XYZ file of C-alpha atoms in Angstrom:
648
model
C 47.668 13.553 5.433
C 44.305 15.128 6.359
C 41.252 13.124 5.610
C 39.624 14.835 2.579
C 38.497 14.199 -0.962
C 41.221 16.514 -2.135
C 44.946 15.764 -2.321
C 46.836 19.119 -1.897
C 50.478 18.387 -2.291
C 52.990 21.186 -2.183
C 56.455 19.865 -2.823
C 59.412 21.883 -1.458
C 62.125 23.098 -3.775
C 64.753 21.295 -1.754
C 63.354 17.874 -2.635
C 65.180 16.073 -5.415
C 63.377 16.463 -8.774
C 61.957 13.318 -10.169
C 62.584 11.973 -13.787
C 60.159 13.920 -15.953
C 60.925 12.004 -19.045
C 59.681 8.597 -18.098
C 57.898 6.624 -15.381
C 59.759 5.707 -12.214
C 60.463 1.959 -12.335
C 58.567 -0.051 -9.796
C 57.794 -3.650 -8.961
C 55.720 -5.207 -11.613
C 52.319 -5.293 -9.883
C 49.110 -4.802 -11.770
C 47.774 -2.022 -9.661
C 50.918 0.012 -10.535
C 51.294 -1.175 -14.144
C 47.629 -0.842 -15.291
C 47.165 2.910 -14.919
C 50.594 3.498 -16.420
C 49.901 1.455 -19.338
C 46.567 3.076 -19.914
C 48.160 6.508 -19.913
C 50.974 5.519 -22.186
C 48.557 3.825 -24.579
C 46.393 6.998 -25.037
C 48.900 9.864 -25.066
C 52.136 7.911 -26.036
C 55.772 8.357 -24.947
C 55.675 11.855 -26.669
C 52.736 13.027 -24.582
C 54.233 11.745 -21.422
C 57.519 13.571 -22.254
C 55.558 16.712 -23.080
C 53.780 16.624 -19.723
C 56.939 15.938 -17.807
C 58.993 18.617 -19.619
C 56.501 21.495 -19.052
C 57.818 23.972 -16.446
C 54.338 25.522 -16.018
C 51.339 23.391 -16.760
C 47.706 22.865 -15.618
C 46.678 19.328 -16.548
C 43.128 17.795 -16.098
C 42.776 14.146 -16.484
C 39.294 12.351 -16.882
C 39.391 8.959 -15.440
C 37.287 6.074 -16.863
C 35.417 5.623 -13.632
C 35.564 6.755 -9.970
C 37.574 3.698 -8.888
C 40.346 4.670 -11.366
C 40.880 8.141 -9.942
C 43.230 7.370 -7.025
C 45.411 4.803 -9.011
C 45.732 7.337 -11.950
C 46.597 10.149 -9.468
C 49.353 7.951 -8.026
C 50.809 7.216 -11.515
C 50.684 10.794 -12.781
C 52.450 12.011 -9.704
C 55.328 9.945 -10.937
C 55.527 11.943 -14.087
C 57.323 14.830 -12.383
C 57.040 17.366 -9.520
C 53.590 18.986 -9.104
C 53.104 22.079 -6.950
C 49.509 21.435 -6.753
C 47.650 18.133 -7.079
C 43.954 17.312 -6.593
C 42.284 13.990 -6.755
C 38.421 14.029 -6.498
C 35.559 11.639 -7.360
C 32.733 13.441 -5.601
C 31.654 17.024 -5.712
C 32.625 19.354 -2.894
C 30.063 20.091 -0.190
C 30.278 23.827 -0.196
C 31.914 27.006 -1.505
C 34.567 27.001 1.255
C 36.123 23.743 -0.081
C 36.056 24.951 -3.664
C 37.548 28.296 -2.688
C 40.420 26.604 -0.884
C 41.028 24.413 -3.949
C 41.083 27.435 -6.310
C 43.348 29.297 -3.834
C 45.916 26.540 -3.925
C 45.518 26.341 -7.750
C 46.093 30.071 -8.165
C 49.271 30.097 -5.941
C 50.702 27.239 -7.823
C 50.080 28.518 -11.441
C 50.679 32.161 -10.485
C 54.252 31.280 -9.397
C 54.868 29.497 -12.571
C 54.377 26.070 -11.171
C 52.629 22.846 -12.176
C 49.127 21.629 -11.226
C 47.263 18.436 -11.981
C 43.611 17.414 -11.359
C 42.018 14.065 -11.720
C 38.280 13.088 -11.671
C 35.945 10.732 -13.400
C 33.718 13.648 -14.188
C 35.694 16.805 -14.224
C 33.034 19.236 -15.253
C 30.629 17.983 -12.646
C 33.186 17.500 -9.771
C 35.985 19.898 -10.119
C 35.767 23.706 -9.611
C 34.918 25.469 -12.861
C 38.029 27.709 -12.529
C 40.203 24.659 -12.692
C 38.717 23.444 -15.881
C 38.999 26.862 -17.405
C 42.684 27.146 -16.455
C 43.542 23.792 -18.062
C 46.340 23.792 -20.531
C 45.661 20.218 -21.404
C 42.737 17.882 -20.762
C 43.360 14.126 -21.180
C 40.378 11.861 -21.368
C 41.151 8.268 -20.556
C 38.640 5.566 -21.711
C 38.038 2.087 -20.059
C 41.079 -0.032 -20.794
C 41.008 -2.140 -24.024
C 42.056 -5.755 -24.355
C 45.382 -4.411 -25.647
C 45.971 -2.349 -22.568
C 45.170 -5.334 -20.290
C 47.461 -7.553 -22.402
C 50.364 -5.260 -22.005
C 49.760 -5.192 -18.270
C 49.685 -8.991 -18.082
C 53.026 -8.992 -20.103
C 54.569 -6.542 -17.667
C 53.542 -8.638 -14.590
C 54.007 -12.145 -15.861
C 56.794 -11.547 -18.374
C 54.805 -12.958 -21.204
C 52.022 -11.646 -23.600
C 48.885 -13.853 -23.627
C 48.381 -15.873 -26.793
C 44.720 -14.888 -27.017
C 43.157 -11.500 -25.986
C 39.356 -11.630 -26.468
C 38.083 -8.137 -27.510
C 35.654 -8.051 -24.624
C 38.291 -9.150 -21.969
C 37.367 -7.695 -18.560
C 34.189 -6.059 -19.938
C 32.431 -4.361 -17.120
C 35.124 -4.891 -14.524
C 36.408 -1.962 -12.349
C 40.077 -1.165 -11.599
C 40.407 -3.244 -8.500
C 38.798 -6.280 -10.081
C 41.138 -6.106 -13.075
C 44.246 -5.561 -10.942
C 43.436 -8.512 -8.557
C 42.970 -10.918 -11.517
C 46.528 -10.073 -12.931
C 48.960 -11.679 -10.574
C 52.594 -12.377 -10.272
C 53.576 -16.143 -10.384
C 50.655 -16.739 -12.697
C 50.719 -17.569 -16.418
C 49.203 -15.145 -18.872
C 46.509 -17.702 -19.661
C 45.548 -17.891 -15.968
C 45.208 -14.179 -15.770
C 42.868 -14.066 -18.783
C 40.878 -16.950 -17.367
C 40.323 -14.970 -14.202
C 39.374 -11.840 -16.041
C 36.733 -13.798 -18.146
C 35.380 -15.492 -15.097
C 35.056 -12.201 -13.151
C 33.452 -10.556 -16.055
C 30.950 -13.401 -16.588
C 30.058 -13.326 -12.916
C 28.806 -9.742 -13.367
C 25.782 -10.813 -15.443
C 23.601 -9.612 -12.465
C 25.354 -6.377 -12.327
C 23.713 -3.154 -13.620
C 26.028 -0.644 -15.173
C 25.199 3.055 -14.857
C 24.842 5.290 -17.908
C 25.035 9.053 -18.218
C 21.328 9.303 -17.573
C 21.781 8.365 -13.902
C 22.507 11.361 -11.784
C 25.313 11.564 -9.208
C 24.334 11.601 -5.567
C 25.071 15.332 -5.258
C 22.683 16.059 -8.100
C 19.643 14.365 -6.450
C 16.796 16.216 -4.978
C 14.556 15.585 -1.888
C 16.316 12.644 -0.316
C 17.226 14.375 2.945
C 19.137 12.141 5.447
C 19.594 9.484 2.848
C 21.566 11.946 0.569
C 23.717 13.058 3.529
C 24.535 9.356 4.236
C 25.356 8.674 0.620
C 27.615 11.786 0.289
C 29.483 10.482 3.449
C 29.810 6.942 1.948
C 31.302 8.307 -1.363
C 33.785 10.388 0.554
C 34.662 7.634 2.989
C 35.084 5.021 0.263
C 37.559 7.329 -1.502
C 39.436 7.600 1.822
C 39.401 3.760 2.114
C 40.743 3.415 -1.506
C 43.607 5.689 -0.534
C 44.348 3.504 2.573
C 43.525 6.299 4.940
C 40.613 4.407 6.843
C 39.403 0.903 7.124
C 35.933 -0.478 6.234
C 35.211 -0.623 9.905
C 35.106 3.096 10.012
C 32.637 3.369 7.196
C 28.831 3.475 7.797
C 27.926 1.539 4.709
C 24.925 -0.655 5.313
C 21.425 0.721 5.676
C 17.737 0.267 4.786
C 15.842 2.938 2.794
C 12.237 3.317 3.604
C 9.649 5.388 1.779
C 6.118 5.396 0.253
C 6.138 3.799 -3.299
C 7.580 5.815 -6.089
C 9.915 8.082 -4.083
C 12.993 6.925 -5.833
C 14.776 4.144 -3.733
C 15.919 2.279 -6.889
C 17.014 5.530 -8.443
C 18.970 6.372 -5.394
C 20.810 2.949 -5.456
C 21.809 3.446 -9.021
C 22.969 7.050 -8.320
C 25.039 5.683 -5.494
C 26.628 3.125 -7.839
C 27.528 5.763 -10.268
C 28.894 8.157 -7.645
C 31.077 5.465 -5.946
C 32.152 3.785 -9.119
C 31.029 0.472 -7.763
C 29.054 -2.198 -9.541
C 25.400 -2.481 -8.522
C 23.866 -5.837 -7.942
C 20.056 -5.597 -7.719
C 17.857 -8.260 -6.119
C 14.560 -8.579 -4.295
C 12.720 -11.011 -2.136
C 10.096 -11.280 -4.935
C 12.813 -12.186 -7.405
C 13.961 -15.068 -5.209
C 10.522 -16.598 -5.510
C 10.034 -15.839 -9.166
C 13.419 -17.405 -10.074
C 12.738 -20.642 -8.231
C 10.025 -23.195 -7.437
C 9.537 -21.492 -4.033
C 10.529 -24.508 -1.994
C 12.519 -23.840 1.164
C 15.857 -25.182 -0.220
C 15.433 -23.238 -3.540
C 14.899 -19.905 -1.768
C 17.969 -20.526 0.317
C 19.829 -21.276 -2.782
C 18.748 -18.028 -4.392
C 19.967 -16.089 -1.416
C 23.478 -17.805 -1.583
C 23.692 -17.217 -5.384
C 22.882 -13.452 -4.952
C 25.359 -12.842 -2.174
C 28.077 -14.948 -3.978
C 27.577 -12.899 -7.106
C 28.079 -9.791 -5.108
C 31.141 -11.116 -3.354
C 32.660 -12.127 -6.691
C 32.656 -8.538 -8.012
C 33.342 -6.863 -4.690
C 33.849 -4.128 -3.925
C 30.297 -3.624 -4.976
C 26.860 -2.459 -3.910
C 24.160 -5.134 -3.135
C 20.712 -3.619 -3.323
C 18.079 -5.708 -1.589
C 14.640 -4.457 -2.570
C 11.322 -5.499 -0.960
C 13.150 -6.587 2.119
C 9.933 -6.522 4.106
C 9.061 -9.643 2.014
C 11.002 -11.438 4.717
C 8.590 -11.360 7.594
C 9.466 -10.432 11.224
C 9.724 -13.232 13.662
C 7.765 -11.077 16.126
C 4.659 -11.175 14.002
C 4.900 -14.454 12.084
C 2.052 -16.796 12.532
C 2.706 -20.260 14.070
C 1.529 -21.769 10.951
C 4.244 -20.190 8.819
C 6.986 -20.299 11.378
C 8.307 -23.726 10.437
C 8.867 -22.573 6.767
C 10.039 -19.005 7.435
C 12.371 -19.365 10.373
C 15.021 -21.275 8.520
C 14.945 -18.643 5.751
C 15.129 -15.752 8.093
C 17.954 -17.545 10.079
C 19.983 -18.093 6.913
C 19.536 -14.513 5.581
C 20.843 -13.180 8.899
C 23.807 -15.425 8.754
C 24.599 -14.283 5.095
C 24.072 -10.766 6.084
C 26.675 -11.145 8.867
C 29.157 -12.225 6.335
C 28.201 -9.591 3.760
C 28.452 -6.668 6.124
C 31.724 -7.763 7.773
C 34.846 -5.849 7.340
C 36.352 -8.396 4.931
C 33.365 -8.484 2.412
C 34.121 -5.227 0.621
C 30.289 -4.915 0.115
C 27.856 -2.050 0.574
C 24.522 -3.491 1.420
C 21.445 -1.345 0.892
C 17.894 -2.567 1.679
C 14.735 -0.997 0.593
C 11.156 -1.235 1.809
C 7.770 0.519 1.672
C 6.860 -0.905 5.080
C 9.760 -0.369 7.515
C 7.593 -1.376 10.506
C 7.300 -4.921 9.185
C 11.152 -5.689 9.149
C 12.589 -8.069 11.568
C 14.468 -5.987 14.150
C 17.507 -8.340 13.756
C 17.936 -7.292 10.170
C 18.284 -3.574 10.896
C 20.364 -3.858 14.065
C 23.901 -2.360 14.382
C 26.358 -4.739 12.778
C 23.945 -5.823 9.981
C 22.033 -3.184 8.040
C 22.400 -0.778 11.029
C 19.303 1.316 10.765
C 16.410 2.595 8.701
C 16.663 5.915 6.782
C 13.284 7.329 5.733
C 13.117 9.148 2.364
C 10.454 11.892 2.783
C 7.967 12.883 0.096
C 9.537 15.764 -1.989
C 8.614 19.263 -1.195
C 8.074 21.898 -3.881
C 11.820 22.817 -4.045
C 12.761 19.244 -4.473
C 10.033 18.644 -7.070
C 11.312 21.629 -9.030
C 14.720 19.992 -9.218
C 13.246 16.654 -10.113
C 11.331 18.256 -12.903
C 14.519 19.945 -14.254
C 16.426 16.710 -13.972
C 13.912 14.823 -16.043
C 13.335 17.699 -18.508
C 16.992 17.870 -19.441
C 17.363 20.479 -22.194
C 13.575 20.890 -22.545
C 12.091 24.119 -21.227
C 15.576 25.499 -20.398
C 15.326 28.721 -18.447
C 11.618 28.372 -17.558
C 10.566 28.935 -14.042
C 9.151 25.612 -12.769
C 8.291 26.843 -9.255
C 4.599 27.179 -9.954
C 4.247 23.661 -11.499
C 6.308 22.251 -8.619
C 3.857 23.683 -6.098
C 0.932 22.123 -7.972
C 2.840 18.803 -7.960
C 3.314 18.752 -4.091
C 2.125 15.401 -2.689
C 3.429 13.387 -5.762
C 6.481 11.352 -6.244
C 9.522 11.572 -8.474
C 8.139 8.660 -10.523
C 5.010 10.613 -11.242
C 7.146 13.625 -12.293
C 8.885 11.322 -14.845
C 5.461 10.242 -16.175
C 4.321 13.840 -16.523
C 7.504 14.798 -18.400
C 6.916 11.826 -20.855
C 3.352 12.955 -21.323
C 4.440 16.514 -22.128
C 7.034 15.304 -24.545
C 4.380 13.164 -26.229
C 2.018 16.075 -26.591
C 4.773 18.115 -28.167
C 5.734 15.363 -30.588
C 2.165 15.146 -31.638
C 2.000 18.855 -32.300
C 5.369 18.508 -34.310
C 7.172 21.100 -32.217
C 9.356 21.546 -29.243
C 7.950 21.162 -25.733
C 6.211 24.247 -24.242
C 5.467 25.026 -20.625
C 1.771 24.633 -21.230
C 2.377 20.951 -22.357
C 3.800 20.213 -18.913
C 1.129 22.237 -17.142
C -1.519 20.207 -18.996
C 0.096 16.934 -17.827
C 0.422 18.045 -14.275
C -2.988 19.756 -14.056
C -5.229 18.221 -16.806
C -8.583 19.867 -17.612
C -11.223 19.365 -15.005
C -14.366 17.771 -16.470
C -16.122 17.285 -13.130
C -19.567 18.825 -12.518
C -19.323 22.496 -11.283
C -21.497 21.509 -8.323
C -19.239 18.635 -7.394
C -16.210 20.680 -7.724
C -17.675 23.366 -5.478
C -18.617 20.755 -2.770
C -15.037 19.379 -2.887
C -13.637 22.994 -2.442
C -16.045 23.542 0.585
C -14.861 20.193 1.987
C -11.148 21.221 1.719
C -11.836 24.625 3.075
C -13.516 22.956 6.036
C -10.329 20.921 6.786
C -8.183 23.986 6.674
C -10.562 26.208 8.797
C -11.083 23.622 11.479
C -7.441 22.765 11.658
C -6.457 26.246 12.089
C -9.219 26.971 14.681
C -8.138 24.061 16.885
C -4.520 25.089 16.509
C -3.435 21.743 14.969
C -0.826 23.614 12.870
C -0.327 25.802 9.831
C -2.075 25.314 6.492
C 0.573 24.885 3.713
C -1.676 24.147 0.829
C -5.120 23.333 -0.454
C -5.905 21.749 -3.882
C -8.856 20.391 -5.749
C -6.717 18.875 -8.524
C -7.930 15.283 -9.036
C -5.200 12.620 -8.383
C -6.522 9.076 -8.859
C -9.329 8.526 -6.343
C -8.515 11.688 -4.402
C -10.642 14.695 -5.393
C -8.909 17.263 -3.269
C -6.191 17.560 -0.491
C -5.340 19.907 2.373
C -1.967 19.906 3.863
C -0.917 21.161 7.265
C 2.467 21.619 8.805
C 1.513 20.319 12.264
C 3.400 19.257 15.452
C 3.223 15.463 16.289
C -0.471 14.949 17.047
C -0.354 11.504 18.849
C 1.407 12.670 22.061
C -1.574 13.559 24.167
C -5.308 12.782 24.097
C -6.000 16.588 23.450
C -3.691 16.611 20.391
C -5.317 13.461 19.081
C -8.785 15.012 19.424
C -7.562 18.178 17.638
C -6.375 15.922 14.680
C -9.836 14.238 14.509
C -11.643 17.545 14.563
C -9.482 18.595 11.493
C -10.169 15.246 9.760
C -13.888 15.572 10.280
C -13.848 19.302 9.360
C -14.427 18.573 5.670
C -17.713 16.798 6.291
C -18.758 19.432 8.792
C -18.163 22.226 6.302
C -20.345 20.578 3.672
C -23.236 20.300 6.311
C -22.839 23.780 7.642
C -22.389 25.527 4.135
C -24.327 23.308 1.772
C -26.905 21.883 4.097
C -26.041 18.247 3.357
C -23.119 15.941 3.289
C -21.621 13.968 0.305
C -20.034 10.534 0.253
C -16.380 12.052 0.027
C -15.583 11.473 3.721
C -15.780 7.794 3.539
C -15.776 4.664 1.389
C -12.030 3.917 1.629
C -9.540 2.760 4.075
C -7.684 6.118 3.622
C -10.760 8.296 3.830
C -11.480 10.827 6.635
C -13.906 8.632 8.427
C -11.513 5.628 8.270
C -8.613 7.713 9.659
C -10.715 9.322 12.374
C -12.126 5.912 13.394
C -8.568 4.325 13.348
C -7.100 6.952 15.534
C -9.865 6.919 18.158
C -9.910 3.126 18.126
C -6.258 3.218 19.107
C -7.087 5.542 22.030
C -9.112 2.627 23.443
C -7.313 -0.395 22.131
C -3.691 0.331 21.602
C -2.174 3.387 23.357
C -3.694 3.300 26.803
C -5.642 6.541 26.656
C -9.137 5.040 27.060
C -10.783 3.429 30.064
C -8.218 0.447 30.151
C -4.506 0.104 29.924
C -4.707 -3.262 28.054
C -3.140 -3.464 24.588
C -5.387 -5.125 22.079
C -3.751 -4.393 18.737
C -2.193 -1.860 16.244
C -3.761 0.653 13.898
C -4.182 -1.852 11.019
C -6.229 -4.176 13.325
C -8.592 -1.556 14.728
C -11.567 -2.223 12.267
C -11.549 -5.825 13.061
C -11.110 -5.345 16.812
C -14.069 -2.828 16.898
C -16.300 -5.284 15.020
C -15.518 -7.920 17.742
C -16.015 -5.533 20.656
C -19.355 -3.680 20.507
C -18.687 -1.900 23.872
C -15.448 -0.260 22.604
C -17.108 0.418 19.250
C -19.829 2.370 21.134
C -17.197 4.492 22.891
C -15.448 5.261 19.649
C -18.796 6.210 18.030
C -19.555 8.595 21.057
C -16.082 10.138 20.563
C -16.724 10.662 16.839
C -20.080 12.278 17.419
C -18.652 14.559 20.123
C -15.751 15.736 18.046
C -17.801 16.067 14.909
C -20.142 18.360 16.847
C -17.191 20.418 17.795
C -16.020 20.628 14.138
C -19.540 21.510 13.083
C -19.827 24.337 15.620
C -16.514 25.737 14.202
C -17.797 25.617 10.661
C -21.091 27.276 11.515
C -19.105 30.169 12.998
C -16.810 30.398 10.001
C -19.267 30.105 7.094
C -18.122 33.386 5.381
C -14.465 32.296 5.626
C -15.184 28.701 4.268
C -17.296 30.194 1.362
C -14.468 32.632 0.404
C -11.715 30.044 0.557
C -13.912 27.501 -1.482
C -14.706 30.095 -4.097
C -11.123 30.968 -4.913
C -9.993 27.318 -4.552
C -12.512 26.142 -7.019
C -11.379 28.901 -9.433
C -7.683 28.467 -9.082
C -7.634 24.758 -8.127
C -4.642 25.358 -5.832
C -3.886 27.697 -2.892
C -0.706 27.991 -0.916
C -0.808 28.553 2.775
C 0.054 32.304 2.322
C -2.911 32.973 -0.004
C -5.133 30.942 2.368
C -4.234 33.235 5.225
C -4.763 36.353 3.024
C -8.320 35.244 2.149
C -9.099 34.494 5.780
C -7.882 37.970 6.846
C -9.592 39.686 3.990
C -12.945 38.000 4.795
C -12.845 38.772 8.451
C -11.823 42.329 7.809
C -14.720 42.674 5.419
C -17.154 41.237 7.856
C -15.959 43.634 10.522
C -16.464 46.688 8.220
C -19.758 45.377 6.883
C -18.523 44.856 3.384
C -19.063 41.547 1.607
C -15.775 39.818 0.615
C -15.339 36.833 -1.805
C -19.025 36.151 -2.250
């Protein structure tokens, strides 16, 4: 059978017909009995007979969860001959796959045949044409204690004396099936189910508010990996591939707030696997912090995951375990046993026999011990990028739900560029709060006010900030650093404005580094050239223009071998301290800063009309995209050539 998330089964007329009035008898094993019992309990013998007797029928079955899809598909295929059969737990990746599915459906039904489709979320996963064609839709809930009791009776020969109402609560199909065994007493089966259910106290269960992986926005390579994982796990459940063939262990890296936890929850819902969430910080919070207690916490977390496997283990803040390459000698005696133990446990958790998907998460991928992310453990680091305007529009729509239905969110998304999905969620909550206070439904202006609040800054300060950002754009363009994508003077925390450029990698050569530094210093140079004085906005913070320029030029002399010596002294974070200890190198960095600032200043003096025009419109509109920036530059230069003043 071809590897696919579809099962397309065309049965030849020459094959003997199966009994359509009852299930085919099979060995009393729970993985066979459990889905049959669930179906029979919900639709009864009459329902089964009705489905089996129909000569032409399109049946859609909604499974309780993704891990039930394949077992139910196998059972329903015992209810008679099906000319078309599809089993899918993840959305198709393109129109071609859906078109192929619909083509098979049309042929089967058009010739008076029978078709069945099974999914845990039919409306989201199956082609709309299939749902529209359904003669019967059967929705199967999670199994009750009664269903599990009948399954135990079928497997062991006896009904349990006691069936707690929450028996097997939170357990998936495989977990229930493996607890109900031949050659066991009913009481032993019940005890296993209760123990497995209790062990899931760490497990997070996904609700309908958690999106599926294919519904996520802005995750790039991480989303591609997750879609592949969902598909491969389905193939594994069907017995088509082994765990060894699945790329299932990675580390997600991003800036804070870009949705690593949301991604893990989405992955759990899409795969139908339980999610066990832990973090290095939690290991310390839940213990006295002694060496043996931390090791015990690690063992407990991984044991809990194994107890409910197949499952997803989400290890957040994994950079909290320091790298052995950078650990201080003073801390080595304490940390080395912890690191070694974690690596040993990871070896077991990522083996082919563990049935675990291990996903790490970090804001600082560069701090991870290389042994953690090597192939065979967590394999590699996947970086989640900051969402672009298209992704932000999707994130807004996701959080808005039914609010602002039909409204164009593209403008708000452009204004939100540079912010995270977490910030989008906060804006939507603020907009809903404003609407509630006004005792009405949400309006687009509520959301706009949350994203772009009123600016109470002094007009003179706002104009200076606009000149500063215009200087960054003009200098960056002049030195051919890249293409301006946006300018904004919308206040975000301590940031009064921001200019974004789509530039090539600037750290390859010394010339490209100097172009970057000119761009960074362009804001200060514009203030001096246009306003006759400079403000404090270029410095004062480790992320400021002066800090970045100093750091980059410091690396030229201290870390990347582009200065007078080849000796490596330290990394970017260590530059300020290294310069303080080395006056000779500090003097060289200062000379480079002065030289490149003079270059930026010269550019700004020659582009004063353009800087003024861009700053004027930026202060008024608060946001300019790259296209409008180029229009202003062209209009201003055209006006200057013709002797006509433009944009003030």
